[in-house]
Amino acid sequence: DTEVTQTPKHLVMGMTNKKSLKCEQHMGHRAMYWYKQKAKKPPELMFVYSYEKLSINESVPSRFSPECPNSSLLNLHLHALQPEDSALYLCASSQRGGKGNTGELFFGEGSRLTVL
Amino acid sequence: KQEVTQIPAALSVPEGENLVLNCSFTDSAIYNLQWFRQDPGKGLTSLLLIQSSQREQTSGRLNASLDKSSGRSTLYIAASQPGDSATYLCAVRGNTNAGKSTFGDGTTLTVKP
């Protein structure tokens, strides 16, 4: 199983709503990532979790709140978003870097978020 | 700070042609380099991963090479097909356990029947 599963595939929310994006993998990877991708741009790293602890936060606004409840799940909680936050949100996982690990990134299909 | 550049930004070729996509990076202290394919509105599909100690990897009609000293990688696609039409992204992972990868802007490939 080399799948990263993201739900929902599409989400429309108003600026006052609270919603969550979910990501799941069962490859035993201990590093999980959130990326944001705008149209015709490369993915931009938002957060990295390593062994369920937040290791990188790329200065993301606090209206995005990540959570890693266990080694297989990664959530992104959304609150008071702006229309410019509309994008494709991608989850990825990998083995941590280090001896014997390739560090290969596996991506989900993404959650398309529209903020009205 | 790692910077990754992909040339060309777009490429259109007739079916059957062999082609090369280029990726260059500024910091040679890398852990790996990974090539992805992305179809419109979809996630990223991993094509090939080259670890820092390797020079090339092959999968089917795809061959990727890595020259760390010059900061370059190429993705060679043989006998292109219309189904190869997509955006191709390279990502360079830094040489730490933090796991941060830097992406190029991608090359959008169109293969015409």
JSON list of N, CA, C and O in Angstrom, two decimals, chain A residues 19-60:
[
{"chain": "A", "resi": 19, "resn": "LYS", "atom": "N", "xyz": [-13.48, 24.27, 9.48]},
{"chain": "A", "resi": 19, "resn": "LYS", "atom": "CA", "xyz": [-13.48, 22.97, 8.80]},
{"chain": "A", "resi": 19, "resn": "LYS", "atom": "C", "xyz": [-12.12, 22.32, 9.01]},
{"chain": "A", "resi": 19, "resn": "LYS", "atom": "O", "xyz": [-11.16, 22.96, 9.47]},
{"chain": "A", "resi": 20, "resn": "SER", "atom": "N", "xyz": [-12.04, 21.05, 8.62]},
{"chain": "A", "resi": 20, "resn": "SER", "atom": "CA", "xyz": [-10.78, 20.32, 8.73]},
{"chain": "A", "resi": 20, "resn": "SER", "atom": "C", "xyz": [-10.52, 19.50, 7.48]},
{"chain": "A", "resi": 20, "resn": "SER", "atom": "O", "xyz": [-11.45, 18.96, 6.87]},
{"chain": "A", "resi": 21, "resn": "LEU", "atom": "N", "xyz": [-9.25, 19.42, 7.12]},
{"chain": "A", "resi": 21, "resn": "LEU", "atom": "CA", "xyz": [-8.80, 18.50, 6.08]},
{"chain": "A", "resi": 21, "resn": "LEU", "atom": "C", "xyz": [-8.11, 17.33, 6.77]},
{"chain": "A", "resi": 21, "resn": "LEU", "atom": "O", "xyz": [-7.42, 17.51, 7.78]},
{"chain": "A", "resi": 22, "resn": "LYS", "atom": "N", "xyz": [-8.30, 16.13, 6.19]},
{"chain": "A", "resi": 22, "resn": "LYS", "atom": "CA", "xyz": [-7.73, 14.94, 6.81]},
{"chain": "A", "resi": 22, "resn": "LYS", "atom": "C", "xyz": [-6.83, 14.20, 5.84]},
{"chain": "A", "resi": 22, "resn": "LYS", "atom": "O", "xyz": [-7.06, 14.21, 4.62]},
{"chain": "A", "resi": 23, "resn": "CYS", "atom": "N", "xyz": [-5.84, 13.54, 6.38]},
{"chain": "A", "resi": 23, "resn": "CYS", "atom": "CA", "xyz": [-4.86, 12.81, 5.59]},
{"chain": "A", "resi": 23, "resn": "CYS", "atom": "C", "xyz": [-4.50, 11.53, 6.35]},
{"chain": "A", "resi": 23, "resn": "CYS", "atom": "O", "xyz": [-4.30, 11.57, 7.57]},
{"chain": "A", "resi": 24, "resn": "GLU", "atom": "N", "xyz": [-4.39, 10.43, 5.62]},
{"chain": "A", "resi": 24, "resn": "GLU", "atom": "CA", "xyz": [-4.08, 9.15, 6.26]},
{"chain": "A", "resi": 24, "resn": "GLU", "atom": "C", "xyz": [-3.12, 8.35, 5.39]},
{"chain": "A", "resi": 24, "resn": "GLU", "atom": "O", "xyz": [-3.24, 8.33, 4.17]},
{"chain": "A", "resi": 25, "resn": "GLN", "atom": "N", "xyz": [-2.16, 7.71, 6.04]},
{"chain": "A", "resi": 25, "resn": "GLN", "atom": "CA", "xyz": [-1.25, 6.81, 5.33]},
{"chain": "A", "resi": 25, "resn": "GLN", "atom": "C", "xyz": [-0.96, 5.61, 6.22]},
{"chain": "A", "resi": 25, "resn": "GLN", "atom": "O", "xyz": [-0.93, 5.75, 7.44]},
{"chain": "A", "resi": 26, "resn": "HIS", "atom": "N", "xyz": [-0.73, 4.46, 5.58]},
{"chain": "A", "resi": 26, "resn": "HIS", "atom": "CA", "xyz": [-0.44, 3.23, 6.31]},
{"chain": "A", "resi": 26, "resn": "HIS", "atom": "C", "xyz": [0.83, 2.59, 5.79]},
{"chain": "A", "resi": 26, "resn": "HIS", "atom": "O", "xyz": [0.93, 1.36, 5.69]},
{"chain": "A", "resi": 27, "resn": "MET", "atom": "N", "xyz": [1.81, 3.44, 5.47]},
{"chain": "A", "resi": 27, "resn": "MET", "atom": "CA", "xyz": [3.09, 2.94, 4.98]},
{"chain": "A", "resi": 27, "resn": "MET", "atom": "C", "xyz": [4.13, 2.91, 6.09]},
{"chain": "A", "resi": 27, "resn": "MET", "atom": "O", "xyz": [5.30, 2.63, 5.84]},
{"chain": "A", "resi": 28, "resn": "GLY", "atom": "N", "xyz": [3.72, 3.27, 7.28]},
{"chain": "A", "resi": 28, "resn": "GLY", "atom": "CA", "xyz": [4.67, 3.28, 8.40]},
{"chain": "A", "resi": 28, "resn": "GLY", "atom": "C", "xyz": [5.60, 4.48, 8.37]},
{"chain": "A", "resi": 28, "resn": "GLY", "atom": "O", "xyz": [6.62, 4.49, 9.07]},
{"chain": "A", "resi": 29, "resn": "HIS", "atom": "N", "xyz": [5.27, 5.48, 7.55]},
{"chain": "A", "resi": 29, "resn": "HIS", "atom": "CA", "xyz": [6.10, 6.68, 7.48]},
{"chain": "A", "resi": 29, "resn": "HIS", "atom": "C", "xyz": [5.96, 7.51, 8.75]},
{"chain": "A", "resi": 29, "resn": "HIS", "atom": "O", "xyz": [4.87, 7.67, 9.28]},
{"chain": "A", "resi": 30, "resn": "ARG", "atom": "N", "xyz": [7.07, 8.05, 9.21]},
{"chain": "A", "resi": 30, "resn": "ARG", "atom": "CA", "xyz": [7.02, 8.84, 10.44]},
{"chain": "A", "resi": 30, "resn": "ARG", "atom": "C", "xyz": [7.19, 10.32, 10.18]},
{"chain": "A", "resi": 30, "resn": "ARG", "atom": "O", "xyz": [7.33, 11.11, 11.12]},
{"chain": "A", "resi": 31, "resn": "ALA", "atom": "N", "xyz": [7.22, 10.72, 8.91]},
{"chain": "A", "resi": 31, "resn": "ALA", "atom": "CA", "xyz": [7.23, 12.15, 8.55]},
{"chain": "A", "resi": 31, "resn": "ALA", "atom": "C", "xyz": [6.02, 12.41, 7.66]},
{"chain": "A", "resi": 31, "resn": "ALA", "atom": "O", "xyz": [5.75, 11.68, 6.71]},
{"chain": "A", "resi": 32, "resn": "MET", "atom": "N", "xyz": [5.27, 13.46, 8.01]},
{"chain": "A", "resi": 32, "resn": "MET", "atom": "CA", "xyz": [4.10, 13.83, 7.24]},
{"chain": "A", "resi": 32, "resn": "MET", "atom": "C", "xyz": [4.11, 15.34, 7.02]},
{"chain": "A", "resi": 32, "resn": "MET", "atom": "O", "xyz": [4.61, 16.10, 7.85]},
{"chain": "A", "resi": 33, "resn": "TYR", "atom": "N", "xyz": [3.53, 15.75, 5.89]},
{"chain": "A", "resi": 33, "resn": "TYR", "atom": "CA", "xyz": [3.69, 17.12, 5.41]},
{"chain": "A", "resi": 33, "resn": "TYR", "atom": "C", "xyz": [2.36, 17.68, 4.90]},
{"chain": "A", "resi": 33, "resn": "TYR", "atom": "O", "xyz": [1.54, 16.95, 4.34]},
{"chain": "A", "resi": 34, "resn": "TRP", "atom": "N", "xyz": [2.20, 18.98, 5.08]},
{"chain": "A", "resi": 34, "resn": "TRP", "atom": "CA", "xyz": [1.16, 19.72, 4.38]},
{"chain": "A", "resi": 34, "resn": "TRP", "atom": "C", "xyz": [1.82, 20.71, 3.42]},
{"chain": "A", "resi": 34, "resn": "TRP", "atom": "O", "xyz": [2.73, 21.45, 3.81]},
{"chain": "A", "resi": 35, "resn": "TYR", "atom": "N", "xyz": [1.31, 20.69, 2.17]},
{"chain": "A", "resi": 35, "resn": "TYR", "atom": "CA", "xyz": [1.73, 21.63, 1.15]},
{"chain": "A", "resi": 35, "resn": "TYR", "atom": "C", "xyz": [0.50, 22.37, 0.64]},
{"chain": "A", "resi": 35, "resn": "TYR", "atom": "O", "xyz": [-0.60, 21.83, 0.60]},
{"chain": "A", "resi": 36, "resn": "LYS", "atom": "N", "xyz": [0.73, 23.60, 0.20]},
{"chain": "A", "resi": 36, "resn": "LYS", "atom": "CA", "xyz": [-0.31, 24.40, -0.44]},
{"chain": "A", "resi": 36, "resn": "LYS", "atom": "C", "xyz": [0.13, 24.65, -1.87]},
{"chain": "A", "resi": 36, "resn": "LYS", "atom": "O", "xyz": [1.29, 25.01, -2.12]},
{"chain": "A", "resi": 37, "resn": "GLN", "atom": "N", "xyz": [-0.79, 24.48, -2.83]},
{"chain": "A", "resi": 37, "resn": "GLN", "atom": "CA", "xyz": [-0.45, 24.71, -4.22]},
{"chain": "A", "resi": 37, "resn": "GLN", "atom": "C", "xyz": [-1.49, 25.60, -4.89]},
{"chain": "A", "resi": 37, "resn": "GLN", "atom": "O", "xyz": [-2.66, 25.24, -4.97]},
{"chain": "A", "resi": 38, "resn": "LYS", "atom": "N", "xyz": [-1.05, 26.73, -5.38]},
{"chain": "A", "resi": 38, "resn": "LYS", "atom": "CA", "xyz": [-1.89, 27.61, -6.18]},
{"chain": "A", "resi": 38, "resn": "LYS", "atom": "C", "xyz": [-1.74, 27.21, -7.65]},
{"chain": "A", "resi": 38, "resn": "LYS", "atom": "O", "xyz": [-0.77, 26.55, -8.04]},
{"chain": "A", "resi": 39, "resn": "ALA", "atom": "N", "xyz": [-2.71, 27.66, -8.45]},
{"chain": "A", "resi": 39, "resn": "ALA", "atom": "CA", "xyz": [-2.73, 27.29, -9.86]},
{"chain": "A", "resi": 39, "resn": "ALA", "atom": "C", "xyz": [-1.43, 27.66, -10.58]},
{"chain": "A", "resi": 39, "resn": "ALA", "atom": "O", "xyz": [-0.93, 28.78, -10.43]},
{"chain": "A", "resi": 40, "resn": "LYS", "atom": "N", "xyz": [-0.90, 26.71, -11.32]},
{"chain": "A", "resi": 40, "resn": "LYS", "atom": "CA", "xyz": [0.30, 26.90, -12.15]},
{"chain": "A", "resi": 40, "resn": "LYS", "atom": "C", "xyz": [1.54, 27.26, -11.33]},
{"chain": "A", "resi": 40, "resn": "LYS", "atom": "O", "xyz": [2.49, 27.85, -11.86]},
{"chain": "A", "resi": 41, "resn": "LYS", "atom": "N", "xyz": [1.53, 26.90, -10.05]},
{"chain": "A", "resi": 41, "resn": "LYS", "atom": "CA", "xyz": [2.69, 27.12, -9.18]},
{"chain": "A", "resi": 41, "resn": "LYS", "atom": "C", "xyz": [3.11, 25.80, -8.57]},
{"chain": "A", "resi": 41, "resn": "LYS", "atom": "O", "xyz": [2.31, 24.87, -8.48]},
{"chain": "A", "resi": 42, "resn": "PRO", "atom": "N", "xyz": [4.37, 25.70, -8.12]},
{"chain": "A", "resi": 42, "resn": "PRO", "atom": "CA", "xyz": [4.77, 24.46, -7.44]},
{"chain": "A", "resi": 42, "resn": "PRO", "atom": "C", "xyz": [4.19, 24.39, -6.03]},
{"chain": "A", "resi": 42, "resn": "PRO", "atom": "O", "xyz": [3.77, 25.42, -5.49]},
{"chain": "A", "resi": 43, "resn": "PRO", "atom": "N", "xyz": [4.18, 23.23, -5.44]},
{"chain": "A", "resi": 43, "resn": "PRO", "atom": "CA", "xyz": [3.72, 23.13, -4.03]},
{"chain": "A", "resi": 43, "resn": "PRO", "atom": "C", "xyz": [4.64, 23.93, -3.11]},
{"chain": "A", "resi": 43, "resn": "PRO", "atom": "O", "xyz": [5.85, 23.96, -3.29]},
{"chain": "A", "resi": 44, "resn": "GLU", "atom": "N", "xyz": [4.02, 24.56, -2.11]},
{"chain": "A", "resi": 44, "resn": "GLU", "atom": "CA", "xyz": [4.75, 25.29, -1.08]},
{"chain": "A", "resi": 44, "resn": "GLU", "atom": "C", "xyz": [4.58, 24.58, 0.24]},
{"chain": "A", "resi": 44, "resn": "GLU", "atom": "O", "xyz": [3.46, 24.32, 0.68]},
{"chain": "A", "resi": 45, "resn": "LEU", "atom": "N", "xyz": [5.69, 24.30, 0.88]},
{"chain": "A", "resi": 45, "resn": "LEU", "atom": "CA", "xyz": [5.64, 23.62, 2.16]},
{"chain": "A", "resi": 45, "resn": "LEU", "atom": "C", "xyz": [5.00, 24.50, 3.23]},
{"chain": "A", "resi": 45, "resn": "LEU", "atom": "O", "xyz": [5.32, 25.69, 3.35]},
{"chain": "A", "resi": 46, "resn": "MET", "atom": "N", "xyz": [4.08, 23.88, 4.01]},
{"chain": "A", "resi": 46, "resn": "MET", "atom": "CA", "xyz": [3.47, 24.59, 5.12]},
{"chain": "A", "resi": 46, "resn": "MET", "atom": "C", "xyz": [4.00, 24.04, 6.45]},
{"chain": "A", "resi": 46, "resn": "MET", "atom": "O", "xyz": [4.50, 24.80, 7.28]},
{"chain": "A", "resi": 47, "resn": "PHE", "atom": "N", "xyz": [3.84, 22.74, 6.65]},
{"chain": "A", "resi": 47, "resn": "PHE", "atom": "CA", "xyz": [4.20, 22.12, 7.92]},
{"chain": "A", "resi": 47, "resn": "PHE", "atom": "C", "xyz": [4.85, 20.76, 7.68]},
{"chain": "A", "resi": 47, "resn": "PHE", "atom": "O", "xyz": [4.52, 20.07, 6.72]},
{"chain": "A", "resi": 48, "resn": "VAL", "atom": "N", "xyz": [5.75, 20.39, 8.60]},
{"chain": "A", "resi": 48, "resn": "VAL", "atom": "CA", "xyz": [6.32, 19.05, 8.63]},
{"chain": "A", "resi": 48, "resn": "VAL", "atom": "C", "xyz": [6.15, 18.49, 10.03]},
{"chain": "A", "resi": 48, "resn": "VAL", "atom": "O", "xyz": [6.48, 19.17, 11.01]},
{"chain": "A", "resi": 49, "resn": "TYR", "atom": "N", "xyz": [5.65, 17.27, 10.10]},
{"chain": "A", "resi": 49, "resn": "TYR", "atom": "CA", "xyz": [5.60, 16.53, 11.36]},
{"chain": "A", "resi": 49, "resn": "TYR", "atom": "C", "xyz": [6.57, 15.36, 11.28]},
{"chain": "A", "resi": 49, "resn": "TYR", "atom": "O", "xyz": [6.61, 14.63, 10.29]},
{"chain": "A", "resi": 50, "resn": "SER", "atom": "N", "xyz": [7.35, 15.21, 12.34]},
{"chain": "A", "resi": 50, "resn": "SER", "atom": "CA", "xyz": [8.29, 14.11, 12.43]},
{"chain": "A", "resi": 50, "resn": "SER", "atom": "C", "xyz": [8.04, 13.39, 13.75]},
{"chain": "A", "resi": 50, "resn": "SER", "atom": "O", "xyz": [8.10, 14.03, 14.82]},
{"chain": "A", "resi": 51, "resn": "TYR", "atom": "N", "xyz": [7.74, 12.12, 13.68]},
{"chain": "A", "resi": 51, "resn": "TYR", "atom": "CA", "xyz": [7.37, 11.35, 14.87]},
{"chain": "A", "resi": 51, "resn": "TYR", "atom": "C", "xyz": [6.28, 12.07, 15.66]},
{"chain": "A", "resi": 51, "resn": "TYR", "atom": "O", "xyz": [6.39, 12.23, 16.88]},
{"chain": "A", "resi": 52, "resn": "GLU", "atom": "N", "xyz": [5.27, 12.51, 14.94]},
{"chain": "A", "resi": 52, "resn": "GLU", "atom": "CA", "xyz": [4.07, 13.13, 15.49]},
{"chain": "A", "resi": 52, "resn": "GLU", "atom": "C", "xyz": [4.33, 14.48, 16.16]},
{"chain": "A", "resi": 52, "resn": "GLU", "atom": "O", "xyz": [3.44, 15.02, 16.83]},
{"chain": "A", "resi": 53, "resn": "LYS", "atom": "N", "xyz": [5.52, 15.02, 16.00]},
{"chain": "A", "resi": 53, "resn": "LYS", "atom": "CA", "xyz": [5.81, 16.34, 16.55]},
{"chain": "A", "resi": 53, "resn": "LYS", "atom": "C", "xyz": [6.07, 17.32, 15.41]},
{"chain": "A", "resi": 53, "resn": "LYS", "atom": "O", "xyz": [6.73, 16.99, 14.42]},
{"chain": "A", "resi": 54, "resn": "LEU", "atom": "N", "xyz": [5.57, 18.53, 15.58]},
{"chain": "A", "resi": 54, "resn": "LEU", "atom": "CA", "xyz": [5.76, 19.56, 14.58]},
{"chain": "A", "resi": 54, "resn": "LEU", "atom": "C", "xyz": [7.24, 19.94, 14.52]},
{"chain": "A", "resi": 54, "resn": "LEU", "atom": "O", "xyz": [7.81, 20.40, 15.51]},
{"chain": "A", "resi": 55, "resn": "SER", "atom": "N", "xyz": [7.86, 19.76, 13.35]},
{"chain": "A", "resi": 55, "resn": "SER", "atom": "CA", "xyz": [9.28, 20.07, 13.24]},
{"chain": "A", "resi": 55, "resn": "SER", "atom": "C", "xyz": [9.54, 21.28, 12.36]},
{"chain": "A", "resi": 55, "resn": "SER", "atom": "O", "xyz": [10.58, 21.94, 12.49]},
{"chain": "A", "resi": 56, "resn": "ILE", "atom": "N", "xyz": [8.64, 21.57, 11.44]},
{"chain": "A", "resi": 56, "resn": "ILE", "atom": "CA", "xyz": [8.79, 22.75, 10.58]},
{"chain": "A", "resi": 56, "resn": "ILE", "atom": "C", "xyz": [7.43, 23.43, 10.44]},
{"chain": "A", "resi": 56, "resn": "ILE", "atom": "O", "xyz": [6.43, 22.79, 10.15]},
{"chain": "A", "resi": 57, "resn": "ASN", "atom": "N", "xyz": [7.42, 24.73, 10.67]},
{"chain": "A", "resi": 57, "resn": "ASN", "atom": "CA", "xyz": [6.27, 25.58, 10.39]},
{"chain": "A", "resi": 57, "resn": "ASN", "atom": "C", "xyz": [6.81, 26.71, 9.54]},
{"chain": "A", "resi": 57, "resn": "ASN", "atom": "O", "xyz": [7.61, 27.53, 10.02]},
{"chain": "A", "resi": 58, "resn": "GLU", "atom": "N", "xyz": [6.41, 26.76, 8.28]},
{"chain": "A", "resi": 58, "resn": "GLU", "atom": "CA", "xyz": [6.96, 27.75, 7.37]},
{"chain": "A", "resi": 58, "resn": "GLU", "atom": "C", "xyz": [6.23, 29.09, 7.50]},
{"chain": "A", "resi": 58, "resn": "GLU", "atom": "O", "xyz": [5.71, 29.64, 6.52]},
{"chain": "A", "resi": 59, "resn": "SER", "atom": "N", "xyz": [6.16, 29.59, 8.72]},
{"chain": "A", "resi": 59, "resn": "SER", "atom": "CA", "xyz": [5.54, 30.90, 8.98]},
{"chain": "A", "resi": 59, "resn": "SER", "atom": "C", "xyz": [4.12, 30.98, 8.42]},
{"chain": "A", "resi": 59, "resn": "SER", "atom": "O", "xyz": [3.73, 31.98, 7.81]},
{"chain": "A", "resi": 60, "resn": "VAL", "atom": "N", "xyz": [3.37, 29.92, 8.67]},
{"chain": "A", "resi": 60, "resn": "VAL", "atom": "CA", "xyz": [2.00, 29.85, 8.16]},
{"chain": "A", "resi": 60, "resn": "VAL", "atom": "C", "xyz": [1.08, 30.61, 9.13]},
{"chain": "A", "resi": 60, "resn": "VAL", "atom": "O", "xyz": [1.23, 30.50, 10.35]}
]
